[in-house]
Amino acid sequence: MVNRPAVTALVSCAVLLAGTGCSSDFGGGKTAQDSSSKQHLTVLIASSGDAETKAVKDAAATYAKESGNTVTVDVAKDINQQLAQSFAGHKPPDAFYVNSDQFANYAKAGSLYPYGDEVKDVGDFSAQLRTSFTYDGKLVCLPKDNSTLGLAINTDLWKKAGLTDKDYPTTWAQLKTVAAKLTKGKVTGLVVNGEWARLGVFMKEAGGWITDAGQTKMTADSAQNVEALTYVRSLLASGALKFAKQVDTNWGGEALGTGKAAMTVEGNWLSGGMQADYPNVKYAVVPLPAGPSGKGTLAFSQCWGVAKDSAHRAAAVDLVKYLTTSAQQVKNAAAFGVMPSRTSAQAEYVKQNPSAKAWVDGSAYAQGPVTIAGFDKVLTQFNTELAALATTDPKKILADLQSNGEQALTKGD
Protein backbone atom coordinates (compact mmCIF):
# COMPACT_ATOMS: atom_id res chain seq x y z
CA MET A 1 0.00 0.00 0.00
CA VAL A 2 1.44 3.30 -1.10
CA ASN A 3 0.14 5.16 1.94
CA ARG A 4 1.70 2.73 4.44
CA PRO A 5 5.22 4.11 4.88
CA ALA A 6 7.65 1.22 5.19
CA VAL A 7 10.96 3.00 5.50
CA THR A 8 13.50 1.05 3.49
CA ALA A 9 16.81 1.77 1.83
CA LEU A 10 15.55 3.50 -1.30
CA VAL A 11 17.51 4.51 -4.37
CA SER A 12 17.42 8.27 -4.62
CA CYS A 13 18.63 10.69 -7.21
CA ALA A 14 21.32 11.85 -4.84
CA VAL A 15 22.59 8.29 -4.39
CA LEU A 16 22.53 7.29 -8.05
CA LEU A 17 24.35 10.38 -9.17
CA ALA A 18 26.77 10.94 -6.31
CA GLY A 19 29.65 12.94 -7.59
CA THR A 20 28.00 13.90 -10.87
CA GLY A 21 25.08 16.00 -9.63
CA CYS A 22 21.40 15.67 -10.35
CA SER A 23 20.29 19.22 -11.02
CA SER A 24 17.59 19.78 -13.59
CA ASP A 25 19.69 22.58 -15.09
CA PHE A 26 22.45 20.33 -16.38
CA GLY A 27 25.33 22.44 -17.59
CA GLY A 28 23.45 25.60 -16.64
CA GLY A 29 20.92 25.24 -19.48
CA LYS A 30 17.18 25.77 -19.18
CA THR A 31 14.38 23.69 -20.64
CA ALA A 32 12.45 25.51 -23.36
CA GLN A 33 8.75 25.70 -22.54
CA ASP A 34 6.01 24.53 -24.89
CA SER A 35 3.55 27.36 -25.48
CA SER A 36 1.14 25.52 -27.78
CA SER A 37 -2.55 25.42 -26.91
CA LYS A 38 -2.66 21.62 -26.84
CA GLN A 39 0.10 19.76 -25.04
CA HIS A 40 0.77 16.13 -24.14
CA LEU A 41 1.52 15.47 -20.47
CA THR A 42 3.09 12.38 -18.93
CA VAL A 43 2.24 11.38 -15.34
CA LEU A 44 3.95 8.77 -13.15
CA ILE A 45 2.23 7.41 -10.04
CA ALA A 46 2.90 4.70 -7.47
CA SER A 47 -0.49 3.08 -7.13
CA SER A 48 -1.91 1.20 -4.15
CA GLY A 49 -4.03 -0.89 -6.51
CA ASP A 50 -6.50 -0.94 -9.38
CA ALA A 51 -8.93 1.44 -7.65
CA GLU A 52 -6.33 4.19 -7.31
CA THR A 53 -5.03 3.68 -10.84
CA LYS A 54 -8.53 3.94 -12.27
CA ALA A 55 -9.35 7.02 -10.20
CA VAL A 56 -6.25 8.91 -11.37
CA LYS A 57 -6.69 7.87 -14.99
CA ASP A 58 -10.37 8.82 -14.98
CA ALA A 59 -9.57 12.24 -13.49
CA ALA A 60 -6.79 12.78 -16.03
CA ALA A 61 -9.15 11.85 -18.86
CA THR A 62 -11.76 14.34 -17.63
CA TYR A 63 -9.09 17.05 -17.36
CA ALA A 64 -7.92 16.25 -20.89
CA LYS A 65 -11.44 16.59 -22.24
CA GLU A 66 -11.91 19.96 -20.53
CA SER A 67 -8.47 21.43 -21.24
CA GLY A 68 -7.65 20.16 -24.71
CA ASN A 69 -4.37 18.70 -23.47
CA THR A 70 -3.75 14.95 -23.53
CA VAL A 71 -2.48 12.99 -20.54
CA THR A 72 -0.77 9.60 -20.26
CA VAL A 73 -0.72 8.06 -16.77
CA ASP A 74 1.86 5.35 -16.08
CA VAL A 75 2.12 3.22 -12.94
CA ALA A 76 5.64 2.83 -11.55
CA LYS A 77 7.05 -0.44 -10.26
CA ASP A 78 9.60 1.47 -8.14
CA ILE A 79 8.81 5.16 -8.31
CA ASN A 80 11.89 6.34 -6.41
CA GLN A 81 14.25 4.50 -8.73
CA GLN A 82 12.35 5.41 -11.90
CA LEU A 83 12.24 9.09 -10.98
CA ALA A 84 15.94 9.13 -10.16
CA GLN A 85 16.77 7.55 -13.51
CA SER A 86 14.47 9.89 -15.41
CA PHE A 87 16.03 12.96 -13.76
CA ALA A 88 19.48 11.64 -14.64
CA GLY A 89 18.45 10.98 -18.23
CA HIS A 90 16.98 14.47 -18.71
CA LYS A 91 13.56 12.93 -19.49
CA PRO A 92 11.37 13.08 -16.38
CA PRO A 93 7.60 12.76 -16.45
CA ASP A 94 5.81 16.12 -16.31
CA ALA A 95 3.97 15.35 -13.05
CA PHE A 96 4.47 12.56 -10.54
CA TYR A 97 4.01 11.35 -6.97
CA VAL A 98 6.80 12.35 -4.59
CA ASN A 99 7.25 10.39 -1.37
CA SER A 100 7.95 12.50 1.71
CA ASP A 101 11.14 10.58 2.52
CA GLN A 102 12.59 11.45 -0.91
CA PHE A 103 11.18 14.96 -1.26
CA ALA A 104 14.19 16.79 0.18
CA ASN A 105 16.60 14.77 -1.95
CA TYR A 106 14.82 15.85 -5.13
CA ALA A 107 14.31 19.43 -3.96
CA LYS A 108 17.96 19.86 -2.99
CA ALA A 109 19.06 18.47 -6.35
CA GLY A 110 16.92 21.04 -8.17
CA SER A 111 14.76 18.40 -9.84
CA LEU A 112 11.42 19.85 -8.73
CA TYR A 113 9.69 22.94 -10.07
CA PRO A 114 8.36 24.93 -7.07
CA TYR A 115 4.84 25.96 -8.02
CA GLY A 116 3.25 26.59 -4.63
CA ASP A 117 3.08 30.35 -5.12
CA GLU A 118 0.99 29.77 -8.25
CA VAL A 119 -1.86 28.22 -6.24
CA LYS A 120 -4.31 30.88 -5.02
CA ASP A 121 -6.10 28.78 -2.39
CA VAL A 122 -2.98 27.05 -1.06
CA GLY A 123 -4.07 27.88 2.52
CA ASP A 124 -6.84 25.30 2.22
CA PHE A 125 -4.28 22.50 2.32
CA SER A 126 -3.28 21.10 5.72
CA ALA A 127 -0.65 23.34 7.31
CA GLN A 128 1.34 20.35 8.58
CA LEU A 129 1.46 18.78 5.12
CA ARG A 130 2.47 22.06 3.51
CA THR A 131 5.38 22.18 5.92
CA SER A 132 6.41 18.68 4.86
CA PHE A 133 6.69 19.80 1.24
CA THR A 134 8.38 23.15 1.81
CA TYR A 135 12.06 23.59 0.95
CA ASP A 136 14.15 26.72 1.41
CA GLY A 137 11.03 28.58 2.49
CA LYS A 138 9.04 27.71 -0.64
CA LEU A 139 6.09 25.35 -0.96
CA VAL A 140 7.39 23.13 -3.72
CA CYS A 141 4.45 20.80 -4.35
CA LEU A 142 0.86 20.19 -3.21
CA PRO A 143 0.07 17.27 -0.88
CA LYS A 144 -2.22 14.95 -2.79
CA ASP A 145 -3.88 13.39 0.25
CA ASN A 146 -3.48 12.93 3.98
CA SER A 147 -2.97 10.06 6.41
CA THR A 148 -2.72 9.94 10.21
CA LEU A 149 -2.47 7.14 12.76
CA GLY A 150 -5.21 5.88 15.07
CA LEU A 151 -5.81 2.94 17.39
CA ALA A 152 -7.74 0.22 15.55
CA ILE A 153 -9.59 -2.30 17.72
CA ASN A 154 -11.07 -5.70 16.81
CA THR A 155 -14.48 -5.17 18.43
CA ASP A 156 -15.35 -8.88 18.67
CA LEU A 157 -12.14 -9.64 20.60
CA TRP A 158 -12.76 -6.52 22.68
CA LYS A 159 -16.21 -7.71 23.74
CA LYS A 160 -14.94 -11.25 24.29
CA ALA A 161 -12.50 -9.84 26.86
CA GLY A 162 -15.41 -8.24 28.72
CA LEU A 163 -14.58 -4.71 27.60
CA THR A 164 -17.03 -2.00 26.46
CA ASP A 165 -16.80 1.31 24.62
CA LYS A 166 -16.16 2.99 27.97
CA ASP A 167 -12.90 1.04 28.22
CA TYR A 168 -11.36 2.52 25.09
CA PRO A 169 -7.96 3.70 26.37
CA THR A 170 -7.25 7.42 26.54
CA THR A 171 -3.92 7.24 28.42
CA TRP A 172 -0.76 5.15 28.24
CA ALA A 173 -1.62 3.49 31.55
CA GLN A 174 -5.04 2.46 30.23
CA LEU A 175 -3.49 1.18 26.99
CA LYS A 176 -1.13 -1.02 28.99
CA THR A 177 -4.02 -2.37 31.07
CA VAL A 178 -6.32 -3.28 28.18
CA ALA A 179 -3.44 -4.67 26.08
CA ALA A 180 -2.63 -7.06 28.93
CA LYS A 181 -6.27 -8.06 29.33
CA LEU A 182 -6.62 -8.75 25.61
CA THR A 183 -3.48 -10.90 25.45
CA LYS A 184 -4.56 -14.50 25.72
CA GLY A 185 -3.68 -17.65 23.82
CA LYS A 186 -2.86 -16.82 20.21
CA VAL A 187 -4.11 -13.23 20.56
CA THR A 188 -1.72 -10.39 21.39
CA GLY A 189 -3.25 -7.25 22.82
CA LEU A 190 -1.33 -4.81 20.62
CA VAL A 191 0.62 -5.54 17.42
CA VAL A 192 2.44 -2.84 15.48
CA ASN A 193 5.26 -2.56 12.98
CA GLY A 194 8.60 -2.05 14.72
CA GLU A 195 9.47 1.15 12.87
CA TRP A 196 9.65 4.89 13.51
CA ALA A 197 6.47 5.43 11.46
CA ARG A 198 4.50 3.69 14.26
CA LEU A 199 6.62 3.87 17.42
CA GLY A 200 7.50 7.49 16.75
CA VAL A 201 4.01 8.45 17.88
CA PHE A 202 4.97 7.57 21.46
CA MET A 203 7.95 9.93 21.20
CA LYS A 204 5.61 12.72 20.12
CA GLU A 205 3.15 11.98 22.93
CA ALA A 206 5.96 12.10 25.47
CA GLY A 207 6.87 15.59 24.29
CA GLY A 208 9.82 14.57 22.16
CA TRP A 209 10.63 14.12 18.49
CA ILE A 210 13.55 13.42 16.18
CA THR A 211 14.36 17.05 15.33
CA ASP A 212 13.25 20.51 16.36
CA ALA A 213 10.32 22.11 14.55
CA GLY A 214 12.54 23.77 11.96
CA GLN A 215 14.49 20.57 11.26
CA THR A 216 17.74 22.39 11.95
CA LYS A 217 18.72 20.54 15.14
CA MET A 218 18.58 16.92 16.26
CA THR A 219 16.56 16.31 19.44
CA ALA A 220 16.63 12.50 19.42
CA ASP A 221 18.55 11.83 22.66
CA SER A 222 16.08 13.63 24.93
CA ALA A 223 14.63 12.41 28.21
CA GLN A 224 11.17 12.52 26.62
CA ASN A 225 12.17 10.14 23.83
CA VAL A 226 13.84 7.81 26.35
CA GLU A 227 10.59 7.75 28.34
CA ALA A 228 8.63 6.89 25.19
CA LEU A 229 10.82 3.99 24.07
CA THR A 230 11.11 2.73 27.64
CA TYR A 231 7.30 2.58 27.80
CA VAL A 232 7.17 0.63 24.52
CA ARG A 233 9.92 -1.68 25.78
CA SER A 234 7.90 -2.40 28.93
CA LEU A 235 4.94 -3.44 26.77
CA LEU A 236 7.21 -5.74 24.77
CA ALA A 237 8.61 -7.25 27.97
CA SER A 238 5.10 -7.97 29.27
CA GLY A 239 4.10 -9.75 26.07
CA ALA A 240 1.12 -7.42 25.59
CA LEU A 241 2.86 -5.83 22.59
CA LYS A 242 4.52 -7.64 19.72
CA PHE A 243 5.88 -6.44 16.43
CA ALA A 244 4.07 -7.64 13.31
CA LYS A 245 6.89 -9.99 12.25
CA GLN A 246 6.77 -11.69 15.65
CA VAL A 247 3.26 -12.93 14.88
CA ASP A 248 4.12 -13.88 11.29
CA THR A 249 2.38 -10.92 9.67
CA ASN A 250 3.64 -8.11 7.44
CA TRP A 251 1.82 -5.22 9.10
CA GLY A 252 -0.69 -4.29 11.76
CA GLY A 253 -3.69 -4.58 9.45
CA GLU A 254 -2.89 -8.19 8.67
CA ALA A 255 -2.47 -8.96 12.37
CA LEU A 256 -5.83 -7.31 13.13
CA GLY A 257 -7.60 -9.01 10.25
CA THR A 258 -6.31 -12.50 11.05
CA GLY A 259 -7.22 -12.20 14.72
CA LYS A 260 -3.62 -12.34 15.92
CA ALA A 261 -3.94 -8.80 17.27
CA ALA A 262 -6.78 -7.28 19.25
CA MET A 263 -5.42 -3.78 18.58
CA THR A 264 -3.01 -2.12 16.19
CA VAL A 265 -1.72 1.36 15.37
CA GLU A 266 -2.41 2.15 11.72
CA GLY A 267 -3.48 4.89 9.36
CA ASN A 268 -6.58 5.38 7.26
CA TRP A 269 -5.18 3.12 4.53
CA LEU A 270 -6.30 0.36 6.93
CA SER A 271 -9.90 0.78 5.78
CA GLY A 272 -9.06 -0.21 2.22
CA GLY A 273 -6.92 -3.13 3.31
CA MET A 274 -9.55 -4.49 5.67
CA GLN A 275 -12.30 -4.13 3.10
CA ALA A 276 -10.24 -5.96 0.48
CA ASP A 277 -8.77 -8.75 2.63
CA TYR A 278 -10.89 -9.06 5.78
CA PRO A 279 -14.36 -7.69 4.95
CA ASN A 280 -16.05 -9.68 7.73
CA VAL A 281 -13.83 -8.46 10.55
CA LYS A 282 -15.48 -5.81 12.69
CA TYR A 283 -13.26 -3.04 14.03
CA ALA A 284 -13.38 0.49 15.40
CA VAL A 285 -10.83 3.28 15.17
CA VAL A 286 -10.32 5.64 18.13
CA PRO A 287 -7.76 8.38 18.83
CA LEU A 288 -4.40 7.17 20.07
CA PRO A 289 -4.16 7.31 23.87
CA ALA A 290 -2.52 10.48 25.15
CA GLY A 291 0.96 10.36 26.60
CA PRO A 292 2.68 12.47 29.28
CA SER A 293 2.63 15.48 26.95
CA GLY A 294 -0.88 14.96 25.58
CA LYS A 295 -2.36 13.70 22.32
CA GLY A 296 -0.20 12.79 19.38
CA THR A 297 -0.22 11.17 15.98
CA LEU A 298 1.89 11.19 12.84
CA ALA A 299 0.94 12.61 9.44
CA PHE A 300 1.98 11.09 6.12
CA SER A 301 1.45 12.14 2.53
CA GLN A 302 2.85 12.31 -0.97
CA CYS A 303 2.85 15.41 -3.09
CA TRP A 304 2.25 16.07 -6.75
CA GLY A 305 5.67 16.97 -8.09
CA VAL A 306 6.27 18.86 -11.34
CA ALA A 307 9.62 18.35 -13.04
CA LYS A 308 11.83 21.40 -13.45
CA ASP A 309 13.07 19.78 -16.66
CA SER A 310 9.54 19.48 -18.02
CA ALA A 311 8.80 21.42 -21.20
CA HIS A 312 5.16 21.63 -20.07
CA ARG A 313 5.41 23.12 -16.57
CA ALA A 314 2.44 25.49 -16.85
CA ALA A 315 0.18 22.74 -18.19
CA ALA A 316 1.47 20.29 -15.58
CA VAL A 317 0.68 22.73 -12.76
CA ASP A 318 -2.78 23.23 -14.27
CA LEU A 319 -3.28 19.46 -14.22
CA VAL A 320 -2.14 19.20 -10.60
CA LYS A 321 -4.54 21.96 -9.58
CA TYR A 322 -7.37 19.97 -11.17
CA LEU A 323 -6.30 16.70 -9.51
CA THR A 324 -6.23 18.33 -6.07
CA THR A 325 -9.57 20.15 -6.09
CA SER A 326 -11.91 19.44 -3.18
CA ALA A 327 -14.32 17.63 -5.47
CA GLN A 328 -11.62 15.36 -6.84
CA GLN A 329 -10.22 14.62 -3.39
CA VAL A 330 -13.66 13.54 -2.18
CA LYS A 331 -13.97 11.28 -5.23
CA ASN A 332 -10.56 9.77 -4.50
CA ALA A 333 -11.55 9.17 -0.89
CA ALA A 334 -14.59 7.22 -2.04
CA ALA A 335 -12.61 5.34 -4.68
CA PHE A 336 -9.58 4.16 -2.73
CA GLY A 337 -9.81 5.30 0.88
CA VAL A 338 -7.42 8.25 1.13
CA MET A 339 -8.20 11.29 3.30
CA PRO A 340 -8.31 14.73 1.66
CA SER A 341 -5.36 17.05 2.20
CA ARG A 342 -7.71 20.03 1.84
CA THR A 343 -9.39 21.04 5.08
CA SER A 344 -12.51 22.10 3.16
CA ALA A 345 -12.96 18.56 1.87
CA GLN A 346 -12.44 16.81 5.20
CA ALA A 347 -15.93 17.61 6.55
CA GLU A 348 -17.53 15.92 3.56
CA TYR A 349 -15.12 13.01 3.94
CA VAL A 350 -16.15 12.47 7.57
CA LYS A 351 -19.81 12.75 6.59
CA GLN A 352 -19.32 9.96 4.07
CA ASN A 353 -16.97 7.98 6.33
CA PRO A 354 -17.97 8.52 9.99
CA SER A 355 -15.74 5.65 11.11
CA ALA A 356 -12.72 7.71 9.97
CA LYS A 357 -13.38 10.61 12.37
CA ALA A 358 -10.46 9.75 14.67
CA TRP A 359 -8.04 9.87 11.74
CA VAL A 360 -9.39 13.19 10.51
CA ASP A 361 -9.40 14.75 13.97
CA GLY A 362 -5.76 13.74 14.35
CA SER A 363 -4.81 16.09 11.53
CA ALA A 364 -5.12 19.01 13.96
CA TYR A 365 -2.20 17.83 16.11
CA ALA A 366 -0.25 15.49 13.82
CA GLN A 367 3.54 15.47 13.51
CA GLY A 368 4.90 15.32 9.98
CA PRO A 369 7.92 13.22 8.95
CA VAL A 370 11.50 14.44 8.86
CA THR A 371 12.20 15.81 5.38
CA ILE A 372 15.93 16.44 5.23
CA ALA A 373 18.05 15.46 2.26
CA GLY A 374 19.75 12.14 2.95
CA PHE A 375 17.73 11.47 6.11
CA ASP A 376 16.06 8.38 4.66
CA LYS A 377 19.26 6.42 5.41
CA VAL A 378 19.20 7.65 9.01
CA LEU A 379 15.62 6.45 9.46
CA THR A 380 16.43 3.09 7.89
CA GLN A 381 19.13 2.55 10.51
CA PHE A 382 16.76 3.77 13.24
CA ASN A 383 14.23 1.15 12.13
CA THR A 384 16.88 -1.57 12.30
CA GLU A 385 17.63 -0.68 15.91
CA LEU A 386 13.96 -0.26 16.87
CA ALA A 387 13.32 -3.82 15.70
CA ALA A 388 15.66 -4.93 18.49
CA LEU A 389 14.17 -2.61 21.13
CA ALA A 390 13.22 -5.50 23.42
CA THR A 391 16.90 -6.30 24.01
CA THR A 392 18.51 -2.89 23.43
CA ASP A 393 18.82 0.10 25.75
CA PRO A 394 16.61 2.91 24.41
CA LYS A 395 19.35 5.39 25.30
CA LYS A 396 21.75 3.66 22.90
CA ILE A 397 19.19 3.59 20.10
CA LEU A 398 18.50 7.30 20.53
CA ALA A 399 22.19 8.18 20.86
CA ASP A 400 22.85 6.44 17.54
CA LEU A 401 19.92 8.29 15.97
CA GLN A 402 21.25 11.58 17.31
CA SER A 403 24.74 10.95 15.93
CA ASN A 404 23.58 9.71 12.53
CA GLY A 405 21.08 12.53 12.24
CA GLU A 406 23.67 15.19 13.04
CA GLN A 407 25.86 13.87 10.24
CA ALA A 408 22.92 14.03 7.83
CA LEU A 409 22.11 17.57 8.92
CA THR A 410 25.71 18.64 8.27
CA LYS A 411 25.61 17.11 4.79
CA GLY A 412 22.15 18.57 4.20
CA ASP A 413 23.51 22.05 4.77
Short mmCIF file of N, CA and C in Angstrom, two decimals, residues 98-157:
data_model
loop_
_atom_site.label_atom_id
_atom_site.label_comp_id
_atom_site.label_asym_id
_atom_site.label_seq_id
_atom_site.Cartn_x
_atom_site.Cartn_y
_atom_site.Cartn_z
N VAL A 98 5.53 12.23 -5.31
CA VAL A 98 6.80 12.35 -4.59
C VAL A 98 6.59 11.89 -3.16
N ASN A 99 7.34 10.86 -2.74
CA ASN A 99 7.25 10.39 -1.37
C ASN A 99 7.94 11.37 -0.43
N SER A 100 7.40 11.52 0.77
CA SER A 100 7.95 12.50 1.71
C SER A 100 9.39 12.20 2.09
N ASP A 101 9.77 10.91 2.12
CA ASP A 101 11.14 10.58 2.52
C ASP A 101 12.16 10.89 1.42
N GLN A 102 11.68 11.12 0.19
CA GLN A 102 12.59 11.45 -0.91
C GLN A 102 12.46 12.91 -1.34
N PHE A 103 11.45 13.59 -0.84
CA PHE A 103 11.18 14.96 -1.26
C PHE A 103 12.40 15.88 -1.17
N ALA A 104 13.06 15.88 -0.01
CA ALA A 104 14.19 16.79 0.18
C ALA A 104 15.35 16.45 -0.74
N ASN A 105 15.53 15.15 -1.02
CA ASN A 105 16.60 14.77 -1.95
C ASN A 105 16.37 15.39 -3.32
N TYR A 106 15.14 15.30 -3.81
CA TYR A 106 14.82 15.85 -5.13
C TYR A 106 14.86 17.37 -5.12
N ALA A 107 14.34 17.97 -4.04
CA ALA A 107 14.31 19.43 -3.96
C ALA A 107 15.73 20.00 -3.90
N LYS A 108 16.58 19.39 -3.10
CA LYS A 108 17.96 19.86 -2.99
C LYS A 108 18.69 19.75 -4.32
N ALA A 109 18.40 18.69 -5.07
CA ALA A 109 19.06 18.47 -6.35
C ALA A 109 18.54 19.40 -7.45
N GLY A 110 17.47 20.13 -7.17
CA GLY A 110 16.92 21.04 -8.17
C GLY A 110 16.06 20.35 -9.21
N SER A 111 15.55 19.16 -8.87
CA SER A 111 14.76 18.40 -9.84
C SER A 111 13.29 18.78 -9.87
N LEU A 112 12.84 19.50 -8.83
CA LEU A 112 11.42 19.85 -8.73
C LEU A 112 11.18 21.32 -9.05
N TYR A 113 10.11 21.57 -9.77
CA TYR A 113 9.69 22.94 -10.07
C TYR A 113 8.78 23.41 -8.94
N PRO A 114 9.18 24.45 -8.19
CA PRO A 114 8.36 24.93 -7.07
C PRO A 114 7.20 25.79 -7.56
N TYR A 115 6.00 25.26 -7.45
CA TYR A 115 4.84 25.96 -8.02
C TYR A 115 3.84 26.42 -6.96
N GLY A 116 4.19 26.27 -5.69
CA GLY A 116 3.25 26.59 -4.63
C GLY A 116 2.70 28.00 -4.68
N ASP A 117 3.54 28.96 -5.09
CA ASP A 117 3.08 30.35 -5.12
C ASP A 117 2.15 30.63 -6.30
N GLU A 118 1.91 29.62 -7.13
CA GLU A 118 0.99 29.77 -8.25
C GLU A 118 -0.42 29.27 -7.90
N VAL A 119 -0.57 28.77 -6.68
CA VAL A 119 -1.86 28.22 -6.24
C VAL A 119 -2.53 29.23 -5.33
N LYS A 120 -3.65 29.80 -5.76
CA LYS A 120 -4.31 30.88 -5.02
C LYS A 120 -4.88 30.44 -3.68
N ASP A 121 -5.44 29.23 -3.62
CA ASP A 121 -6.10 28.78 -2.39
C ASP A 121 -5.22 27.79 -1.63
N VAL A 122 -3.92 28.00 -1.67
CA VAL A 122 -2.98 27.05 -1.06
C VAL A 122 -3.23 26.91 0.45
N GLY A 123 -3.80 27.93 1.08
CA GLY A 123 -4.07 27.88 2.52
C GLY A 123 -5.11 26.84 2.90
N ASP A 124 -5.83 26.31 1.93
CA ASP A 124 -6.84 25.30 2.22
C ASP A 124 -6.21 23.93 2.47
N PHE A 125 -4.96 23.77 2.09
CA PHE A 125 -4.28 22.50 2.32
C PHE A 125 -3.74 22.47 3.75
N SER A 126 -3.74 21.28 4.34
CA SER A 126 -3.28 21.10 5.72
C SER A 126 -1.94 21.79 5.95
N ALA A 127 -1.88 22.60 7.01
CA ALA A 127 -0.65 23.34 7.31
C ALA A 127 0.52 22.40 7.57
N GLN A 128 0.28 21.29 8.28
CA GLN A 128 1.34 20.35 8.58
C GLN A 128 1.90 19.73 7.30
N LEU A 129 1.01 19.39 6.37
CA LEU A 129 1.46 18.78 5.12
C LEU A 129 2.18 19.79 4.24
N ARG A 130 1.74 21.03 4.27
CA ARG A 130 2.47 22.06 3.51
C ARG A 130 3.90 22.20 4.03
N THR A 131 4.04 22.10 5.33
CA THR A 131 5.38 22.18 5.92
C THR A 131 6.25 21.03 5.43
N SER A 132 5.66 19.85 5.30
CA SER A 132 6.41 18.68 4.86
C SER A 132 6.93 18.81 3.44
N PHE A 133 6.28 19.65 2.63
CA PHE A 133 6.69 19.80 1.24
C PHE A 133 7.19 21.21 0.93
N THR A 134 7.77 21.83 1.96
CA THR A 134 8.38 23.15 1.81
C THR A 134 9.89 22.99 1.88
N TYR A 135 10.58 23.66 0.98
CA TYR A 135 12.06 23.59 0.95
C TYR A 135 12.61 24.98 0.70
N ASP A 136 13.57 25.38 1.52
CA ASP A 136 14.15 26.72 1.41
C ASP A 136 13.08 27.81 1.46
N GLY A 137 12.07 27.58 2.29
CA GLY A 137 11.03 28.58 2.49
C GLY A 137 9.97 28.62 1.42
N LYS A 138 10.03 27.72 0.44
CA LYS A 138 9.04 27.71 -0.64
C LYS A 138 8.23 26.41 -0.63
N LEU A 139 6.92 26.54 -0.78
CA LEU A 139 6.09 25.35 -0.96
C LEU A 139 6.36 24.83 -2.35
N VAL A 140 6.95 23.67 -2.43
CA VAL A 140 7.39 23.13 -3.72
C VAL A 140 6.27 22.39 -4.44
N CYS A 141 5.48 21.61 -3.69
CA CYS A 141 4.45 20.80 -4.35
C CYS A 141 3.27 20.57 -3.40
N LEU A 142 2.10 20.34 -3.98
CA LEU A 142 0.86 20.19 -3.21
C LEU A 142 0.69 18.77 -2.70
N PRO A 143 0.35 18.61 -1.40
CA PRO A 143 0.07 17.27 -0.88
C PRO A 143 -1.19 16.72 -1.54
N LYS A 144 -1.09 15.50 -2.04
CA LYS A 144 -2.22 14.95 -2.79
C LYS A 144 -3.29 14.35 -1.89
N ASP A 145 -2.91 13.93 -0.69
CA ASP A 145 -3.88 13.39 0.25
C ASP A 145 -3.28 13.46 1.64
N ASN A 146 -3.91 12.81 2.60
CA ASN A 146 -3.48 12.93 3.98
C ASN A 146 -3.71 11.61 4.71
N SER A 147 -2.81 11.26 5.60
CA SER A 147 -2.97 10.06 6.41
C SER A 147 -2.45 10.32 7.82
N THR A 148 -3.17 9.87 8.83
CA THR A 148 -2.72 9.94 10.21
C THR A 148 -2.90 8.57 10.85
N LEU A 149 -2.36 8.40 12.05
CA LEU A 149 -2.47 7.14 12.76
C LEU A 149 -3.57 7.17 13.82
N GLY A 150 -4.21 6.04 14.02
CA GLY A 150 -5.21 5.88 15.07
C GLY A 150 -5.06 4.50 15.69
N LEU A 151 -5.81 4.25 16.74
CA LEU A 151 -5.81 2.94 17.39
C LEU A 151 -6.99 2.14 16.85
N ALA A 152 -6.69 1.07 16.12
CA ALA A 152 -7.74 0.22 15.55
C ALA A 152 -7.96 -0.98 16.46
N ILE A 153 -9.22 -1.27 16.73
CA ILE A 153 -9.59 -2.30 17.72
C ILE A 153 -10.53 -3.33 17.09
N ASN A 154 -10.19 -4.61 17.22
CA ASN A 154 -11.07 -5.70 16.81
C ASN A 154 -12.20 -5.76 17.84
N THR A 155 -13.39 -5.33 17.45
CA THR A 155 -14.48 -5.17 18.43
C THR A 155 -15.01 -6.50 18.96
N ASP A 156 -14.91 -7.57 18.17
CA ASP A 156 -15.35 -8.88 18.67
C ASP A 156 -14.41 -9.37 19.78
N LEU A 157 -13.10 -9.23 19.57
CA LEU A 157 -12.14 -9.64 20.60
C LEU A 157 -12.25 -8.73 21.83
#
